[in-house]
Backbone as CSV, one residue per row, in Angstrom:
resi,resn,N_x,N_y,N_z,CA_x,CA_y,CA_z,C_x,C_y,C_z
1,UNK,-95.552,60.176,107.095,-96.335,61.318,106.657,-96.532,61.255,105.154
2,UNK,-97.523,61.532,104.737,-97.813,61.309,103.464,-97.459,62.765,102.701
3,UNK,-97.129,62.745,101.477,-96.774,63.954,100.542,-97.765,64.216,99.826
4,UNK,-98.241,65.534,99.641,-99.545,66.013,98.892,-98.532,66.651,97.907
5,UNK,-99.066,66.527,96.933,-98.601,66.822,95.287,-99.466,67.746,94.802
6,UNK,-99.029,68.766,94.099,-100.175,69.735,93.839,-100.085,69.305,91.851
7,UNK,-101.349,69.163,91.089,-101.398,68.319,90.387,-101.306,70.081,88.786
8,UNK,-101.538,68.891,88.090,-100.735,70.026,86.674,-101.821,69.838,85.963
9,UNK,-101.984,70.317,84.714,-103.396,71.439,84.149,-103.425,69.768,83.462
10,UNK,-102.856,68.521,83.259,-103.532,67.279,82.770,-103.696,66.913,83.791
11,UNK,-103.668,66.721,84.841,-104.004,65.804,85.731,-105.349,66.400,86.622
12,UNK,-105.918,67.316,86.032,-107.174,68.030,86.531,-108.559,67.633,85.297
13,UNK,-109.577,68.223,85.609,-110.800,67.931,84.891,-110.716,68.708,83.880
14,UNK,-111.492,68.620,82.976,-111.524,69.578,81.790,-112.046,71.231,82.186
15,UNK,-113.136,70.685,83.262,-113.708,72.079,83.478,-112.561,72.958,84.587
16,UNK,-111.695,71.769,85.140,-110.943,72.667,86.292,-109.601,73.339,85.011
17,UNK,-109.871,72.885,83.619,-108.350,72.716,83.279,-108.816,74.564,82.700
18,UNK,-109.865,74.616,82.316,-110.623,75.956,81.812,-110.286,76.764,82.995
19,UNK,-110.225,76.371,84.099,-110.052,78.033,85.484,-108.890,77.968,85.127
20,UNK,-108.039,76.791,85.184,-106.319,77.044,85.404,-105.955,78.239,83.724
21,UNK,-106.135,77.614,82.729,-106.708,78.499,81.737,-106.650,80.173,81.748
22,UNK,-108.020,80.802,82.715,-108.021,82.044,82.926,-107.369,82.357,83.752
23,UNK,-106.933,81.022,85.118,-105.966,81.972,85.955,-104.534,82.100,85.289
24,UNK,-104.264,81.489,84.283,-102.705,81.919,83.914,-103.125,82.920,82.856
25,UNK,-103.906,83.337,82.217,-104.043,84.039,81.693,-104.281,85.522,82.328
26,UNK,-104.853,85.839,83.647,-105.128,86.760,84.291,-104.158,87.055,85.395
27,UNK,-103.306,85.881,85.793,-102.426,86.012,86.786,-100.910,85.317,86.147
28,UNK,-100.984,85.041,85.277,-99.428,85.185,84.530,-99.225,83.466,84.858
29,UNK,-99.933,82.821,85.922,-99.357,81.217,86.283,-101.061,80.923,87.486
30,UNK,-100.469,79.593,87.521,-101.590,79.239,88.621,-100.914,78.809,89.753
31,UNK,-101.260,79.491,90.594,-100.396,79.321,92.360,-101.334,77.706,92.895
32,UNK,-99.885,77.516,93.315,-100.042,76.418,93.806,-101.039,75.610,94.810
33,UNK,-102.096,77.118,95.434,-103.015,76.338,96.689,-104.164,76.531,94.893
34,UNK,-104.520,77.095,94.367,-105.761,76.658,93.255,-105.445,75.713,92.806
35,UNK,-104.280,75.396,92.185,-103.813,74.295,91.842,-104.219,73.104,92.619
36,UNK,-103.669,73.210,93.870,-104.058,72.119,94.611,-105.719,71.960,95.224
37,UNK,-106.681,73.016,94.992,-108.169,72.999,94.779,-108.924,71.814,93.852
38,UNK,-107.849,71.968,92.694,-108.868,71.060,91.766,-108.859,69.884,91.887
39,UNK,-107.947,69.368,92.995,-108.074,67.827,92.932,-109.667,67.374,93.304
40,UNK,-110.099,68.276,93.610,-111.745,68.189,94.082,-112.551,69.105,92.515
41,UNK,-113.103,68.166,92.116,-114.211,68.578,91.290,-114.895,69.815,90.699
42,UNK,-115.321,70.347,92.136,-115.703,71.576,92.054,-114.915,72.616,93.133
43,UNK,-114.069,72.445,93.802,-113.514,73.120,95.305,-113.200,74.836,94.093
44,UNK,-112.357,74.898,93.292,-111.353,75.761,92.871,-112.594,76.534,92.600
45,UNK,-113.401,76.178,91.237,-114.417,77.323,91.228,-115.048,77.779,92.207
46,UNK,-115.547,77.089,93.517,-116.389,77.088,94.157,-115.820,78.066,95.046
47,UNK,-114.840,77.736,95.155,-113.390,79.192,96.595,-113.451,80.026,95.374
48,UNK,-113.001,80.035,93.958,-112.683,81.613,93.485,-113.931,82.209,93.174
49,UNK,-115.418,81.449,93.354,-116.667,82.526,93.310,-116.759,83.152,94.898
50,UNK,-116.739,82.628,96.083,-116.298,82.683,96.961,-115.287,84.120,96.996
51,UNK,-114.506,83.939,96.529,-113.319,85.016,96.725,-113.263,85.849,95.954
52,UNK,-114.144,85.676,94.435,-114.381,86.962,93.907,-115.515,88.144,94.431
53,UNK,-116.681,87.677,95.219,-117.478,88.225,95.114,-117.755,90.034,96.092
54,UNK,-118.527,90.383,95.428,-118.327,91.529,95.917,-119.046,91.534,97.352
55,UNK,-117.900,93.066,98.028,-117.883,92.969,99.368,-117.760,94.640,99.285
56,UNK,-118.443,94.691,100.630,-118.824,95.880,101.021,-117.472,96.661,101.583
57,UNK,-116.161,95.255,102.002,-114.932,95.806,102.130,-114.128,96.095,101.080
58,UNK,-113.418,97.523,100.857,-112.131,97.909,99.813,-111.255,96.789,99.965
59,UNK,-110.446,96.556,98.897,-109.355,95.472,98.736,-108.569,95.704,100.212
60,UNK,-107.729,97.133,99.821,-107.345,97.420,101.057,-107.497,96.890,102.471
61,UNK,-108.866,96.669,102.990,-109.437,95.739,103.841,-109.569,94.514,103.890
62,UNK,-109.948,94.238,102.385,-109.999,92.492,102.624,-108.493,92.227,102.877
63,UNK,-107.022,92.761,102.280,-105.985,92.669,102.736,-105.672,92.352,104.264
64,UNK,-106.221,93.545,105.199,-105.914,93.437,106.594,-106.699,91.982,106.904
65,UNK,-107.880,91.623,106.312,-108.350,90.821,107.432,-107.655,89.209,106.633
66,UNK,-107.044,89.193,105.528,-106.128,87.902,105.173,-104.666,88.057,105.785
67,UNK,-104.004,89.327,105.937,-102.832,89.284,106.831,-103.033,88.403,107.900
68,UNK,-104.222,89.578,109.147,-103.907,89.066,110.195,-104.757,87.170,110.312
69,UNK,-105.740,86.986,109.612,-106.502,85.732,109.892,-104.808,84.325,109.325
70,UNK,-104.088,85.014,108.205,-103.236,83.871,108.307,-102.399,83.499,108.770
71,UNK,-101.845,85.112,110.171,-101.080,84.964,111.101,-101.579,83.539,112.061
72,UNK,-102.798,84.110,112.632,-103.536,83.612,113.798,-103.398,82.216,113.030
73,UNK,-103.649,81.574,112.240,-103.630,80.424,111.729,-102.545,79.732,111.692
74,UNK,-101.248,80.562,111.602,-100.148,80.347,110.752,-99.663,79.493,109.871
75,UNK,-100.217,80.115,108.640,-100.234,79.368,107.219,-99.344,80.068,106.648
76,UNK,-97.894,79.980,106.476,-97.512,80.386,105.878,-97.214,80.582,104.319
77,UNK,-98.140,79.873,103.588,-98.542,80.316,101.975,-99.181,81.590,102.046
78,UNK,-100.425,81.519,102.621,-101.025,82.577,102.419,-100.594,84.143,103.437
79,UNK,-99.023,83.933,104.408,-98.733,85.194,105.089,-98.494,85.515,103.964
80,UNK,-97.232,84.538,102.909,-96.695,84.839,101.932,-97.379,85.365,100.318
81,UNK,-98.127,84.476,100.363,-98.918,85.434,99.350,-99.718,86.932,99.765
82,UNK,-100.097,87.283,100.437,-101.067,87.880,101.419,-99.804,89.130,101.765
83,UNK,-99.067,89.354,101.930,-97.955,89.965,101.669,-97.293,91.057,100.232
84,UNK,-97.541,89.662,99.022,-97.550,90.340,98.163,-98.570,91.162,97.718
85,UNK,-99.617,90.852,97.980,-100.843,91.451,98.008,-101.250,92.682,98.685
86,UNK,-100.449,92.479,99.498,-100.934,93.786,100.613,-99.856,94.940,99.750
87,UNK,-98.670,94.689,99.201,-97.669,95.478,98.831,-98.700,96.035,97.506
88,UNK,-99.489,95.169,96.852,-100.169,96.112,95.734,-101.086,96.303,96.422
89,UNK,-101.466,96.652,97.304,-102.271,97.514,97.925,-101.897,98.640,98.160
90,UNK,-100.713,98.717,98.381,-99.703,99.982,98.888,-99.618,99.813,100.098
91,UNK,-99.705,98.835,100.883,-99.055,98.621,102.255,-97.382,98.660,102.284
92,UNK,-96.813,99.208,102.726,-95.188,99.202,102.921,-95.149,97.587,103.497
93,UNK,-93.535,97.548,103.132,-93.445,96.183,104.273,-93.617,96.121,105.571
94,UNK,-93.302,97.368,106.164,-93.434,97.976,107.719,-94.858,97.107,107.658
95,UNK,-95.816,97.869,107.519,-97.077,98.236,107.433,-97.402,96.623,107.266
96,UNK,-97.357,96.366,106.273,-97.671,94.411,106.520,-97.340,93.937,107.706
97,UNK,-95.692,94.010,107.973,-95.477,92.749,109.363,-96.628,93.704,110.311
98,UNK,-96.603,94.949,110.114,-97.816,95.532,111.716,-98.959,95.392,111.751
99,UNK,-99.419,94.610,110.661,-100.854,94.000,110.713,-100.538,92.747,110.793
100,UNK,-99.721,92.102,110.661,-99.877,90.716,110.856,-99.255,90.586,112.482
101,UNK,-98.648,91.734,112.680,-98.581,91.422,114.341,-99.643,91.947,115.558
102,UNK,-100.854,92.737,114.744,-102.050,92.828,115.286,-102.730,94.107,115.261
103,UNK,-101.984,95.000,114.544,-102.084,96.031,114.973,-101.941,97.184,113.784
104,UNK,-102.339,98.676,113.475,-102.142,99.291,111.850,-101.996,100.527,112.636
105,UNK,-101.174,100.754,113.414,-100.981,102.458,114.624,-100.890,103.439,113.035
106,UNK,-100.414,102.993,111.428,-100.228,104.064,110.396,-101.870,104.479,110.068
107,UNK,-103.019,103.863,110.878,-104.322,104.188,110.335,-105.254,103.615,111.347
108,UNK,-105.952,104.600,111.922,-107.331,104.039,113.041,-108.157,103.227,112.957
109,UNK,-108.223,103.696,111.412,-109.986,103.195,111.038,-109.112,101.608,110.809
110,UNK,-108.079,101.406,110.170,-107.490,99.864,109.900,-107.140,99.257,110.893
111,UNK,-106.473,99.913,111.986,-106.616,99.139,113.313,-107.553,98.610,113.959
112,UNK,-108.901,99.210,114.052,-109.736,98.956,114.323,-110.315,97.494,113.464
113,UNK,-109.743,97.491,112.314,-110.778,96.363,111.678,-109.761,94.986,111.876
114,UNK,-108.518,95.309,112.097,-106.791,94.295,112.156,-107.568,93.453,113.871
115,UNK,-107.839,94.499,114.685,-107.875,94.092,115.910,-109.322,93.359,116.185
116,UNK,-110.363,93.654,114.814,-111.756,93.199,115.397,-111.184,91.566,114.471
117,UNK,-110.883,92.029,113.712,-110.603,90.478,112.637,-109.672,89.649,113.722
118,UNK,-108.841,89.946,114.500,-108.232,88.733,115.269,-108.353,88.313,116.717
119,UNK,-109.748,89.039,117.137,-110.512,88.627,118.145,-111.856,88.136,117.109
120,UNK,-112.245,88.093,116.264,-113.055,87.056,115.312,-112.945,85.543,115.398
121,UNK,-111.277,85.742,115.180,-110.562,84.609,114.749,-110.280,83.894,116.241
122,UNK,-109.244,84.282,116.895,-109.043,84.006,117.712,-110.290,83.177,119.023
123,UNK,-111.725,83.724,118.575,-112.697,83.334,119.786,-113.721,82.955,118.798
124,UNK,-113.026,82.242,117.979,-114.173,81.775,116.903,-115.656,82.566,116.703
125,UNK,-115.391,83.781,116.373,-116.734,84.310,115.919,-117.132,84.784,117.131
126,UNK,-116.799,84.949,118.358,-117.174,85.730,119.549,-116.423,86.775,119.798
127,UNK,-116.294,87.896,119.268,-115.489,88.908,119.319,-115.297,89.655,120.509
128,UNK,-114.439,90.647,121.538,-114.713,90.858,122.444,-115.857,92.304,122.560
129,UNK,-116.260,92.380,123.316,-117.267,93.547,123.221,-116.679,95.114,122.703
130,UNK,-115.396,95.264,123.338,-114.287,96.442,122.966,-114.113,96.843,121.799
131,UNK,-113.479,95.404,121.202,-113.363,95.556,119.155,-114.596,95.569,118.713
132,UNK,-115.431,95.340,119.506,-116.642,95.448,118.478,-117.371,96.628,118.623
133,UNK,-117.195,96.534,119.785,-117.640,98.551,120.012,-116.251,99.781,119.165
134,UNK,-115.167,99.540,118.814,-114.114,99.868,118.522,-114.446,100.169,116.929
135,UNK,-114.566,98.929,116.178,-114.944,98.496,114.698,-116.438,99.476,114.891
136,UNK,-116.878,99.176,115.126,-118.179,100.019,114.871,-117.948,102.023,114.800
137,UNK,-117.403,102.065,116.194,-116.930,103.312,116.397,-116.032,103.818,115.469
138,UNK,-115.103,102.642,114.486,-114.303,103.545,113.601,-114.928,103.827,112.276
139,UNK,-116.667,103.588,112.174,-117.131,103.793,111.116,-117.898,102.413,110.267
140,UNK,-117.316,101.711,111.053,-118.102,100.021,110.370,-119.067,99.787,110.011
141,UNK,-120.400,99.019,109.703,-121.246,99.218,109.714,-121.437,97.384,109.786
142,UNK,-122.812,96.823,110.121,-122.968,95.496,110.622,-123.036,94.984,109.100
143,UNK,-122.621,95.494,107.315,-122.871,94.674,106.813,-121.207,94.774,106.537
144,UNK,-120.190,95.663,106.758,-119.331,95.322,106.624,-118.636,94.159,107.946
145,UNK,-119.437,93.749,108.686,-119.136,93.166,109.982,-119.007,91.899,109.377
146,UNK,-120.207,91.624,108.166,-120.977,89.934,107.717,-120.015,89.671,106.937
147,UNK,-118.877,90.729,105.937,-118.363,90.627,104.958,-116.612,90.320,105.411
148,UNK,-116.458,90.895,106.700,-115.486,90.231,107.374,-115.299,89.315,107.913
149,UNK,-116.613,88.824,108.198,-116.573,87.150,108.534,-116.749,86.087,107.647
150,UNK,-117.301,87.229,106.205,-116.888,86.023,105.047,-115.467,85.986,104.379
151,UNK,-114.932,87.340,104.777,-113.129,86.862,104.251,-112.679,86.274,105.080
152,UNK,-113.135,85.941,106.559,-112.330,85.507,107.401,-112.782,83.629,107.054
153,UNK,-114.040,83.331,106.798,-114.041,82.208,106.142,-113.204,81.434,105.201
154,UNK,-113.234,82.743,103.821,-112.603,82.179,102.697,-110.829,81.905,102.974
155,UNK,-110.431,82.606,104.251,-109.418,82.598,104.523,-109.031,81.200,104.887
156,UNK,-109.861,80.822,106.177,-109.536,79.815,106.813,-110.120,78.888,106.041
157,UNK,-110.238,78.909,105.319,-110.625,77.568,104.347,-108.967,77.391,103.767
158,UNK,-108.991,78.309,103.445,-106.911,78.160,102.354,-106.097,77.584,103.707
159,UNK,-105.827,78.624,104.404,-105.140,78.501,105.645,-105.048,76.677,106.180
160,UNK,-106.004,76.623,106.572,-106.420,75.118,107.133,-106.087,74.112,105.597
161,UNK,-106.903,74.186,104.063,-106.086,73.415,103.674,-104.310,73.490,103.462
162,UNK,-103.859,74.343,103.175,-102.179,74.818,103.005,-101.607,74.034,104.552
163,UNK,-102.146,74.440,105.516,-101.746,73.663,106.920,-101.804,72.283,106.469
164,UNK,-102.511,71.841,106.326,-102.850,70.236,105.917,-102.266,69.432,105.148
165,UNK,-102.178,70.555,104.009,-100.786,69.896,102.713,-99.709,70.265,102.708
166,UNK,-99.314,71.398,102.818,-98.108,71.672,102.932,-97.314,71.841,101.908
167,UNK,-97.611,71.654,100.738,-97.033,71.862,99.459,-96.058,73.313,98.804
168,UNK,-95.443,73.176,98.071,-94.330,74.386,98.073,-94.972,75.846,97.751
169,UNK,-94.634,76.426,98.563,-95.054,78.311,98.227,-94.384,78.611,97.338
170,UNK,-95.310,79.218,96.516,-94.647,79.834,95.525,-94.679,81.152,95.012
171,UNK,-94.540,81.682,96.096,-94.659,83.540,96.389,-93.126,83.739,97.199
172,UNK,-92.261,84.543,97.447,-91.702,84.906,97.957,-92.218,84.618,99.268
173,UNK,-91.387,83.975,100.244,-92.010,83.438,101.351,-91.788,85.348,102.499
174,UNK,-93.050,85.076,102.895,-93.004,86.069,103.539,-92.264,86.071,105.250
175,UNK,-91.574,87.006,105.956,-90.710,87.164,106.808,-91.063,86.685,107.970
176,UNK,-90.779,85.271,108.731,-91.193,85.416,110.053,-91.579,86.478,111.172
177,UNK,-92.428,86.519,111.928,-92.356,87.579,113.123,-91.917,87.511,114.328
């Protein structure tokens, strides 16, 4: 098996060495899956325009749908980062493992979007008719529908590479279920 190395602010491009740059400047360090982005040219900017952009979902939301999409995946970098994240969201820890085990019984309208995001995932983009009548019924609307299938993208893009490399987490690893 080969070892993927996640590479350091010289061993990147000048222009990737400029993101690593603002991300330690904005995030105190650069986590290890951006890090491991730049071995590609353009990948790192290209996922954090990707992941900055605005969405018709509250953080709050994009939270639920990176919990549960990195369960279904099980990537554990991003349960683990995705975790800490959800905690500055104000998710309790309760409240995290119960979205990453499918489900938000502390909120309707979030259940509804926990349960449409992992029949998304789960049936590749064929959701069942229920969650989707469900998600709609808790207030959804079809452009927040487009915007959950683009976090559920940007997700499984990390997910699938972190699966692939495997390189060290560097978040507090978040709690098996």
């Amino acid at each position: 098996m080969s070892t993927f190395n996640v590479p350091t602010r010289e061993e990147v491009s000048a222009n990737n060495q400029a993101i690593f740059d603002n991300l330690q400047k904005g995030l105190g360090f650069v986590p290890n899956l951006y890090a491991y982005y730049a071995k590609s040219e353009t990948a790192l900017g290209d996922y954090l325009t990707l992941q900055n952009r605005k969405s018709s979902l509250k953080a709050k939301e994009r939270e639920v749908v990176n919990l549960i999409t990195s369960q279904i995946n099980g990537c554990e970098y991003c349960q683990s980062a995705h975790t800490v994240l959800g905690k500055m969201n104000d998710f309790t820890d309760e409240q995290v493992l119960e979205l990453r085990k499918g489900s938000a019984n502390f909120d309707t309208k979030l259940d509804a979007l926990v349960k449409f995001t992992a029949s998304v995932v789960e049936n590749r983009g064929k959701a069942t008719a229920d969650v989707k009548t469900a998600f709609f019924d808790a207030g959804y609307t079809e452009e927040n529908m487009i915007d959950v299938v683009i976090v559920v993208g940007d997700k499984v893009i990390s997910n699938y590479i972190h699966n692939l490399a495997g390189f060290a987490i560097d978040f507090p690893i978040a709690p098996k279920l």
